[in-house]
mmCIF file of C-alpha atoms in Angstrom:
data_model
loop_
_atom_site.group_PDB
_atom_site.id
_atom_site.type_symbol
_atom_site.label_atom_id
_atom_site.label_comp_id
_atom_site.label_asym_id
_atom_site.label_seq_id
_atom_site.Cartn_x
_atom_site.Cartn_y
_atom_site.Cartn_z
ATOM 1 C CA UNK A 1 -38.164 25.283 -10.131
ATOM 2 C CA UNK A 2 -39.732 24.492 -13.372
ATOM 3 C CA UNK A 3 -42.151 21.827 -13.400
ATOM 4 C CA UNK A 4 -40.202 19.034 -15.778
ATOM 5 C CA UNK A 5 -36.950 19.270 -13.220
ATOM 6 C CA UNK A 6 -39.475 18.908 -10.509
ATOM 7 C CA UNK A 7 -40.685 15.930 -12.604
ATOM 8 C CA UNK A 8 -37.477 14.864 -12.495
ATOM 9 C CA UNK A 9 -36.704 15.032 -8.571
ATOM 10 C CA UNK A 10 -39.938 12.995 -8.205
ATOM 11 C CA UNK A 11 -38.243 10.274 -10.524
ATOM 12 C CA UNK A 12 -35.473 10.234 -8.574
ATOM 13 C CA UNK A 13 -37.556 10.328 -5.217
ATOM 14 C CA UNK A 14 -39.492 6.982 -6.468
ATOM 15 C CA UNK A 15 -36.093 5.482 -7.776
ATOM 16 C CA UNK A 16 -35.032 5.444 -4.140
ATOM 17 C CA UNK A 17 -38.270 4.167 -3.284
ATOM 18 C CA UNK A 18 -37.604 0.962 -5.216
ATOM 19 C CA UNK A 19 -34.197 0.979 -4.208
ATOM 20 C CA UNK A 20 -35.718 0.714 -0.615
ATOM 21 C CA UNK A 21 -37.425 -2.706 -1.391
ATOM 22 C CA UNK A 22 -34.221 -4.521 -2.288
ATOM 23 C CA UNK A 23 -34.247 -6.309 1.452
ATOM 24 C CA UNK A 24 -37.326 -8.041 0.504
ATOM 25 C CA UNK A 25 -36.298 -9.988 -2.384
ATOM 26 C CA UNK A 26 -32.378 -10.497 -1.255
ATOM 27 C CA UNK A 27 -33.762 -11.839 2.331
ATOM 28 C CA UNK A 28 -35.661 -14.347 0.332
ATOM 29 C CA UNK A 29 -32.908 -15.352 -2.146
ATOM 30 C CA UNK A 30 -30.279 -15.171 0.665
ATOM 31 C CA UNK A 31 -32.498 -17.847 2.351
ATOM 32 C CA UNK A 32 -32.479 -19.710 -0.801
ATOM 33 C CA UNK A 33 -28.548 -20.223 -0.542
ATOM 34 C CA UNK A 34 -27.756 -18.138 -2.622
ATOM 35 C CA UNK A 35 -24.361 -15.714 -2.196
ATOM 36 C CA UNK A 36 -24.672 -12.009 -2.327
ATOM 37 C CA UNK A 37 -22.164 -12.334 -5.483
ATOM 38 C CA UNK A 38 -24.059 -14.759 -7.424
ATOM 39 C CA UNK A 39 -27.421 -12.185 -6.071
ATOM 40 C CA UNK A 40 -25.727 -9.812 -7.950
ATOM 41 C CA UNK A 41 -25.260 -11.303 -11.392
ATOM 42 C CA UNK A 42 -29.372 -12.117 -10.355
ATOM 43 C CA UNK A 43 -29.919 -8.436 -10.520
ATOM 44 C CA UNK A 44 -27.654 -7.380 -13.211
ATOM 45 C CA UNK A 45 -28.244 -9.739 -15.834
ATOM 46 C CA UNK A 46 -32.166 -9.989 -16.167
ATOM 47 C CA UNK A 47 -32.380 -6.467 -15.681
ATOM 48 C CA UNK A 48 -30.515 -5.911 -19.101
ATOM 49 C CA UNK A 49 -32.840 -8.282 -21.327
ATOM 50 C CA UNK A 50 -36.155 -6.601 -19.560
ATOM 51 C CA UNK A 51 -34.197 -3.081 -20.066
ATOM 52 C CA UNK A 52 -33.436 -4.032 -24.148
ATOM 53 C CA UNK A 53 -37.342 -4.968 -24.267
ATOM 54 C CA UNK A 54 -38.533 -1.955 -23.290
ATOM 55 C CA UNK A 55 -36.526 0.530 -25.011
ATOM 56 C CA UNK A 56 -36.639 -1.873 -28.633
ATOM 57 C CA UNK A 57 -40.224 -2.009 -28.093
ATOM 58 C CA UNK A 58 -40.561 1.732 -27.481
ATOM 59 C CA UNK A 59 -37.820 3.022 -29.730
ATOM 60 C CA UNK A 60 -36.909 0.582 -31.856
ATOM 61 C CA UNK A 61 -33.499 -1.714 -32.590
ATOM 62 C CA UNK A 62 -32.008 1.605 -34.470
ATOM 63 C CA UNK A 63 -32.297 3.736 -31.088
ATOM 64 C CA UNK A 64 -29.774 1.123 -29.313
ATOM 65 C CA UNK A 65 -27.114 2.746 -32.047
ATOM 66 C CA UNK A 66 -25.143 5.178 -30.247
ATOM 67 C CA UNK A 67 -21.755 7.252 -30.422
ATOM 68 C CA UNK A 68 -18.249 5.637 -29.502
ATOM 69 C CA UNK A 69 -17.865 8.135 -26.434
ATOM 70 C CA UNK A 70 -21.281 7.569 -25.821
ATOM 71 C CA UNK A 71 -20.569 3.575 -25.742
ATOM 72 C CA UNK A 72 -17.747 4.551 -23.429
ATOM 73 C CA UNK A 73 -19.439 5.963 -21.090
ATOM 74 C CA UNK A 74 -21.771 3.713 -20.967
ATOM 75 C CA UNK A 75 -19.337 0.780 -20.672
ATOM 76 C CA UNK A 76 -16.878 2.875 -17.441
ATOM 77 C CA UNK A 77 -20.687 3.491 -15.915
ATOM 78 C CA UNK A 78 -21.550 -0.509 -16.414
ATOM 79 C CA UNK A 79 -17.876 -1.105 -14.884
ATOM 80 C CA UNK A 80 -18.145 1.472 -12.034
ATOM 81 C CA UNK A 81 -21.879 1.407 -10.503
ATOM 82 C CA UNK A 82 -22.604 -1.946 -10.935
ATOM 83 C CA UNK A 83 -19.841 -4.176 -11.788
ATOM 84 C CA UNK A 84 -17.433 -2.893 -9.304
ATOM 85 C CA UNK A 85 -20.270 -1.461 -6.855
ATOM 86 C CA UNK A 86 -21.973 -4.626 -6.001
ATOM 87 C CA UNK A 87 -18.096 -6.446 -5.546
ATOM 88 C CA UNK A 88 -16.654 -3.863 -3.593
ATOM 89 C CA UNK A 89 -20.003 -3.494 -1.146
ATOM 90 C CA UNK A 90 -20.706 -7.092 -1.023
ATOM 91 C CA UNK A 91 -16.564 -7.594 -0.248
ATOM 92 C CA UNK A 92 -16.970 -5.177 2.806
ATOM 93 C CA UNK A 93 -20.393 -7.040 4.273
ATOM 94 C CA UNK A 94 -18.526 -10.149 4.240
ATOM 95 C CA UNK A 95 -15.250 -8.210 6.125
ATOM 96 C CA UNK A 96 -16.564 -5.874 8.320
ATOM 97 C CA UNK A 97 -20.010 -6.196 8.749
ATOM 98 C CA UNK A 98 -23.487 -4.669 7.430
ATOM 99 C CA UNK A 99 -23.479 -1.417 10.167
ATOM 100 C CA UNK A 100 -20.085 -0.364 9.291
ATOM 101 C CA UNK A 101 -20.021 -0.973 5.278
ATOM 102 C CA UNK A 102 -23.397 0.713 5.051
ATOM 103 C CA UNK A 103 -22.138 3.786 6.915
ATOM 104 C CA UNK A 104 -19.530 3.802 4.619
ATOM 105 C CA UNK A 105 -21.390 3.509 1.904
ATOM 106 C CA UNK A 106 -22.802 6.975 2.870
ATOM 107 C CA UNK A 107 -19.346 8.559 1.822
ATOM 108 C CA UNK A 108 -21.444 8.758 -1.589
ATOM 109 C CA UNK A 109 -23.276 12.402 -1.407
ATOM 110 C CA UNK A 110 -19.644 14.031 -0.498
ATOM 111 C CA UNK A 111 -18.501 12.219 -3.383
ATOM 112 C CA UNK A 112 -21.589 13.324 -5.905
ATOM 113 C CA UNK A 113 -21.078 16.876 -4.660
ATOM 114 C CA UNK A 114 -17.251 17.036 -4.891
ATOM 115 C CA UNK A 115 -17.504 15.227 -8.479
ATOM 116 C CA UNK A 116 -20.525 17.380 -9.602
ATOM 117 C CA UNK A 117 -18.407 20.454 -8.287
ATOM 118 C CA UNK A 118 -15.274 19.267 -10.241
ATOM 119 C CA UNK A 119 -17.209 18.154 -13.896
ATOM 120 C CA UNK A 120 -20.350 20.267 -13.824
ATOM 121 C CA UNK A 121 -18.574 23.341 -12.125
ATOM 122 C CA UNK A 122 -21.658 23.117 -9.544
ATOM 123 C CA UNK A 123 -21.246 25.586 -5.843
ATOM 124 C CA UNK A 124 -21.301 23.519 -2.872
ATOM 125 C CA UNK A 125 -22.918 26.338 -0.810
ATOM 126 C CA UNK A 126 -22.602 26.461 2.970
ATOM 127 C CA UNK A 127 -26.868 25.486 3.480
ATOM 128 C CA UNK A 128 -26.117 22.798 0.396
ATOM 129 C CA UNK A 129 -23.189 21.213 2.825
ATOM 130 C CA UNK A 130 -25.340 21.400 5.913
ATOM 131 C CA UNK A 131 -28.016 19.830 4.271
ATOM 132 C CA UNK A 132 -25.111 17.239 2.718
ATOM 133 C CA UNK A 133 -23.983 16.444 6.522
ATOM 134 C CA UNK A 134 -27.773 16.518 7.967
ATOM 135 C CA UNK A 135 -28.536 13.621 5.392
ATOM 136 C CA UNK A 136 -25.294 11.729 5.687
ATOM 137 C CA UNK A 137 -26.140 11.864 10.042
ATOM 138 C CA UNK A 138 -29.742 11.069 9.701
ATOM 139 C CA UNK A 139 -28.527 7.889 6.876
ATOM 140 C CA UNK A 140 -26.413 6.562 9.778
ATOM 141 C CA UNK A 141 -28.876 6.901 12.716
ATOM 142 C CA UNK A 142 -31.448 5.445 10.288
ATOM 143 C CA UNK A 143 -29.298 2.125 9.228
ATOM 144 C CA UNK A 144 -27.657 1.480 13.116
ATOM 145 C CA UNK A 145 -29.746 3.543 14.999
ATOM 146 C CA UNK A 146 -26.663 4.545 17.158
ATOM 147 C CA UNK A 147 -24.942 1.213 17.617
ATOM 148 C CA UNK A 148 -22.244 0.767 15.210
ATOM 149 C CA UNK A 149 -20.541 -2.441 15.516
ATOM 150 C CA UNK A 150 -16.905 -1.189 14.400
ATOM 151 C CA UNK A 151 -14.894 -4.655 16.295
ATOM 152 C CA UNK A 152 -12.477 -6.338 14.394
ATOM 153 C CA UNK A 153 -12.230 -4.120 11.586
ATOM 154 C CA UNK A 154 -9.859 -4.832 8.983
ATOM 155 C CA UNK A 155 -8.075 -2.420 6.870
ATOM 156 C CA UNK A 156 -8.895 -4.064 3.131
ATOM 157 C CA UNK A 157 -13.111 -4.190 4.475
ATOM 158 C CA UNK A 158 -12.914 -0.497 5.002
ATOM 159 C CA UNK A 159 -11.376 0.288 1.762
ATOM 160 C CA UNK A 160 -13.694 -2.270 0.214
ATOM 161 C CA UNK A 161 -16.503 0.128 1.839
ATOM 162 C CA UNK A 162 -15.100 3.049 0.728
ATOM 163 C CA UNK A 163 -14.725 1.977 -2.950
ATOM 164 C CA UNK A 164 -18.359 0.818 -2.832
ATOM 165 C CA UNK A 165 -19.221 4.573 -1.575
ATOM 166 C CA UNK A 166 -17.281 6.120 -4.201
ATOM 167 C CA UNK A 167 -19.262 4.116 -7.149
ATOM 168 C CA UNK A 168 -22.136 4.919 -5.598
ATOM 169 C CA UNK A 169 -21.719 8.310 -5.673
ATOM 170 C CA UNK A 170 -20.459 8.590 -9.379
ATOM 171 C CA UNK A 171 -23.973 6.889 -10.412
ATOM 172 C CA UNK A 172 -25.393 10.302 -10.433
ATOM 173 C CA UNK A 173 -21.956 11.890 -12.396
ATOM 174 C CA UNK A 174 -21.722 8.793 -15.002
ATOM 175 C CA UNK A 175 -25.485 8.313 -15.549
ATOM 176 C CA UNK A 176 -25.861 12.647 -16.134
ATOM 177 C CA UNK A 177 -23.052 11.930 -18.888
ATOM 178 C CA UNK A 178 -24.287 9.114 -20.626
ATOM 179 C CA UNK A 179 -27.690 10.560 -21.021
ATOM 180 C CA UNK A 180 -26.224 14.233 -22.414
ATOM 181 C CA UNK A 181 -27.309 13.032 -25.817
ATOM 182 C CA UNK A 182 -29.356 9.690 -25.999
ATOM 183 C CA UNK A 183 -32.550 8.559 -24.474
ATOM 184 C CA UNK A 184 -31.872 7.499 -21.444
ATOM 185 C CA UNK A 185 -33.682 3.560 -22.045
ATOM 186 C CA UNK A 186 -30.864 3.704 -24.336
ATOM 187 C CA UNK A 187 -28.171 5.079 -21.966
ATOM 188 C CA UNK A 188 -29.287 1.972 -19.032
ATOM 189 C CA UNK A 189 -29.717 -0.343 -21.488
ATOM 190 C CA UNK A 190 -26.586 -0.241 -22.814
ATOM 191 C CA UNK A 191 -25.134 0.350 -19.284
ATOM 192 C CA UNK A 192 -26.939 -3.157 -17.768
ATOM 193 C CA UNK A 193 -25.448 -4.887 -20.126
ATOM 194 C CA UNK A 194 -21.715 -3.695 -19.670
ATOM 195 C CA UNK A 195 -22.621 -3.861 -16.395
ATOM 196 C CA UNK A 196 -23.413 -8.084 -16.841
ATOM 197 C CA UNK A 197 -20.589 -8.571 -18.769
ATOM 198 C CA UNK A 198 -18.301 -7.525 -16.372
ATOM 199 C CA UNK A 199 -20.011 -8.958 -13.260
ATOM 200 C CA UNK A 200 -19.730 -12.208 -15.287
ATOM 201 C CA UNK A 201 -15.983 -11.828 -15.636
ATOM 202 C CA UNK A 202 -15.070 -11.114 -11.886
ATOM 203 C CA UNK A 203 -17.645 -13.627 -10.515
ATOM 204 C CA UNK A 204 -17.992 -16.522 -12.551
ATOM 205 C CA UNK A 205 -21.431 -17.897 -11.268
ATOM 206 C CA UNK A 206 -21.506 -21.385 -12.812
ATOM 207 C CA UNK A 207 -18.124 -21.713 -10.191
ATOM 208 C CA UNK A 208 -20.795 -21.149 -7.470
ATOM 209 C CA UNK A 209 -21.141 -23.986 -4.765
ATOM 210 C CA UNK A 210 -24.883 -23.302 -4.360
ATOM 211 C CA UNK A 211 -27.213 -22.563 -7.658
ATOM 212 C CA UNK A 212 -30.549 -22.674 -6.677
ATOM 213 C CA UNK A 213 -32.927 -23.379 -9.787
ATOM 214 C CA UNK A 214 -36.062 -24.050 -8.111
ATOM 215 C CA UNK A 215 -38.878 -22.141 -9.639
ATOM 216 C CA UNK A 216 -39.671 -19.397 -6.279
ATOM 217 C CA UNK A 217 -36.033 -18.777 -6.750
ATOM 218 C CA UNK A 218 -36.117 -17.793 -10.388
ATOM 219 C CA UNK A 219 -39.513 -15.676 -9.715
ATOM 220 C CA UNK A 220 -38.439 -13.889 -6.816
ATOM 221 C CA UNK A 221 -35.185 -12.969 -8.818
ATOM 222 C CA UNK A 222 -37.150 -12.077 -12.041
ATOM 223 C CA UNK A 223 -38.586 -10.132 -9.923
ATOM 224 C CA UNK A 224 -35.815 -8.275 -8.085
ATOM 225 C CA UNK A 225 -34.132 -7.538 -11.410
ATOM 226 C CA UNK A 226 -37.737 -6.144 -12.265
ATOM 227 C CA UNK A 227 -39.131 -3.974 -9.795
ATOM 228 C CA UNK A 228 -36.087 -2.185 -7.518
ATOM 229 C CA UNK A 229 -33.682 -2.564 -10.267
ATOM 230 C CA UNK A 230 -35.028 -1.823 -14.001
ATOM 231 C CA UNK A 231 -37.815 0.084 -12.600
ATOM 232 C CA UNK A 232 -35.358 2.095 -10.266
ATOM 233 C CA UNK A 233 -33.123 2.205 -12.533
ATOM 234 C CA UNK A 234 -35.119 4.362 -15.502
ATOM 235 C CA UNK A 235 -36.501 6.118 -12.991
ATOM 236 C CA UNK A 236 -33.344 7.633 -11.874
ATOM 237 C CA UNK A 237 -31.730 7.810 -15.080
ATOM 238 C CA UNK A 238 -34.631 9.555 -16.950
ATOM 239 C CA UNK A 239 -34.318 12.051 -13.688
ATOM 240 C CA UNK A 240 -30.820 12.177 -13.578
ATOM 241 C CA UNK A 241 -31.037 13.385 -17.233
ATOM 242 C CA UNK A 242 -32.824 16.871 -16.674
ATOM 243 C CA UNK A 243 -31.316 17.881 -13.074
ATOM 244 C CA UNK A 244 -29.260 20.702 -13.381
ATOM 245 C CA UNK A 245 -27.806 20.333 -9.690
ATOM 246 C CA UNK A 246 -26.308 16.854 -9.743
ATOM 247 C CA UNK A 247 -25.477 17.334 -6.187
ATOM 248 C CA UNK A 248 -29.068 16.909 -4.852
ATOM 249 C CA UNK A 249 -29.436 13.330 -6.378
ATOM 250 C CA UNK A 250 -27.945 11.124 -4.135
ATOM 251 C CA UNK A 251 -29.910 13.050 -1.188
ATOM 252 C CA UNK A 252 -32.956 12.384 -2.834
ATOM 253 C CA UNK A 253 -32.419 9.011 -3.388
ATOM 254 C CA UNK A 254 -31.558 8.922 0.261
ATOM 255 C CA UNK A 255 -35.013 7.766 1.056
ATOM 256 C CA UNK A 256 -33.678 4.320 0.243
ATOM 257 C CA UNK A 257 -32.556 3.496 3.866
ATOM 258 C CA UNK A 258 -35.751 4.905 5.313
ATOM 259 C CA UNK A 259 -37.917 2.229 3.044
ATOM 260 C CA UNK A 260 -35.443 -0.395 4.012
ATOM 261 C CA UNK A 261 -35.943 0.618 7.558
ATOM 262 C CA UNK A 262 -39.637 0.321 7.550
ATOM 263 C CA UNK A 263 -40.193 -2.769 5.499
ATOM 264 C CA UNK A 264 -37.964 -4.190 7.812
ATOM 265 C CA UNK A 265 -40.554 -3.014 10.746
ATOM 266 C CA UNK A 266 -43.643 -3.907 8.938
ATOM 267 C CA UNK A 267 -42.544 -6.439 7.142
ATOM 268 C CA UNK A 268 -40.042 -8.879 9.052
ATOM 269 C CA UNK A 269 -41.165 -7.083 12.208
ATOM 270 C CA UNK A 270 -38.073 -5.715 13.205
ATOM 271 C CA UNK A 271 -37.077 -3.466 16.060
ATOM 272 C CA UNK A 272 -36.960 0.133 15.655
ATOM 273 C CA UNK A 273 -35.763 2.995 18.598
ATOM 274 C CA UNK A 274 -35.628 6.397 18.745
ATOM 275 C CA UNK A 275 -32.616 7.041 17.263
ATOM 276 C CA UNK A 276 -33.727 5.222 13.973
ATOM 277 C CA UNK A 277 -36.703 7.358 14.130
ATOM 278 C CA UNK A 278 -34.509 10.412 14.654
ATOM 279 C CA UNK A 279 -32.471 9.695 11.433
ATOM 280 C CA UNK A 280 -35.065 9.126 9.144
ATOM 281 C CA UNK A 281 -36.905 12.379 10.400
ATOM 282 C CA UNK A 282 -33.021 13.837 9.383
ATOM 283 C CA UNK A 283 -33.235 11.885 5.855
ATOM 284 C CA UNK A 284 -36.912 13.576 5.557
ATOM 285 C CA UNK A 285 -35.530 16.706 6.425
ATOM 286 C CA UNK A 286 -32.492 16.937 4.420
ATOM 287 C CA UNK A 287 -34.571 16.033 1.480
ATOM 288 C CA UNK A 288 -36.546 18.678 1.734
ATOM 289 C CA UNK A 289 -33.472 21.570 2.289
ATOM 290 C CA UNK A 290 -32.414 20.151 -0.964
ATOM 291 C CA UNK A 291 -35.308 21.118 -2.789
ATOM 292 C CA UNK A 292 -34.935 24.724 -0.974
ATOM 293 C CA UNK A 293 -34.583 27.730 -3.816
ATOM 294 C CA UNK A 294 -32.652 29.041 -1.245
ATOM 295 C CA UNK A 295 -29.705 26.162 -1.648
ATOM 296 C CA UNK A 296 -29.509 27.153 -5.797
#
């Protein structure tokens, strides 16, 4: 593996990382009143102006000039992995629960490697699909740690789920296209701010019953559109921009529900049992098959 795709894996590694330390700052602004909708449009739309910062102050205004099917891109990529992500997950929580609609959320590495297979013309070899079902097993035992509370289900939450799984996994597809020929600051800025255009169409926060303004809100969600969003965020894309093997990403990134599972032990001093501990050992594990020459 040459050392600037191994670079690149590490990006993607730390991506998930952040990813991993959303709980902390939606806990807090959950607390606060706020919905997970109007959360959303917290995360989307600050992200875009710190995003357009950094890549003007870096590149320039005339790097934020791009290509028509470039713009496309970047506008079904706004639509799909955040727009329609963040409704379609946070649709599901409210329906059928957080176990179930973060199991199903998992749906997204068969969907990266079927995708990846489809567009990139990548082999889903028999070790890459026993790694694939090793880190969707060890995801689940991580997030419920064996008790999955499937009552009540309703048909619409599980579809909800589904959909949510299925933009997930097309982050890695979209975010590999729209970075095929511009920087990839460019490719995420321009993708945030589809992205916030479009959350701002299907949720319509000024309609919100409960705005908080108070100044620990409006730090704490500076602050989540900072550190697991536009940090995560260039991280993965500037990864997702030199893997050859699409496929592997959303493994990688995998670590997310491991962080997520230990801030909430060391943090909010949650309980953890042996089957949590089993599936992150599994996430560990079928990170590190990934990264196998023998899975190429």
């Amino acid at each position: 593996m040459e050392s600037t795709e191994r670079k690149s894996y590490i990006y993607v590694f730390i991506s998930g990382i952040l990813w991993g330390l959303s709980g902390i700052f939606v806990k807090y602004l959950t607390g606060q009143g706020a919905s997970s909708l109007l959360i959303s449009c917290w995360r989307l739309i600050p992200a875009f102006f710190f995003l357009a910062s950094v890549t003007v102050a870096r590149y320039g205004f005339k790097s934020l000039k791009i290509d028509g099917r470039t713009m496309m891109f970047c506008a079904l990529t706004g639509l799909v992995t955040q727009a329609l992500f963040n409704i379609c997950y946070n649709t599901a929580i409210a329906t059928i629960g957080m176990s179930v609609s973060a199991v199903l959320l998992y749906v997204a590495p068969v969907v990266t490697a079927v995708s990846a297979a489809i567009v990139f013309s990548e082999k889903i070899t028999g070790k890459k699909a026993i790694a694939l079902f090793i880190n969707i097993l060890g995801c689940v035992l991580t997030v419920t740690g064996g008790s999955l509370n499937a009552g009540n289900l309703v048909l619409s939450g599980v579809l909800f789920g589904i959909g949510a799984g299925v933009c997930y996994g097309m982050v890695a597809i979209l975010g590999r296209v729209t970075t095929a020929k511009v920087n990839p600051f460019v490719a995420i800025t321009w993708t945030f701010f589809f992205g916030s255009i479009f959350i701002l169409l299907f949720v319509r926060p000024w309609n919100e019953a409960v705005f908080p303004t108070n100044a620990g809100f409006i730090a704490v969600g500076l602050l989540f559109a900072l550190i697991p969003t536009t940090f995560s965020y260039l991280f993965y894309f500037s990864g997702v921009s030199v893997i050859k093997e699409t496929s592997k990403v959303p493994v990688i990134a995998s670590i997310e529900p491991v962080v997520a599972t230990l801030i909430g032990v060391i943090v909010y001093h949650e309980p953890i049992g042996v089957i949590n501990v089993l599936g992150i050992l599994l996430v560990i594990g079928s990170i590190v098959m990934m990264n196998q020459k023998q899975l190429d």
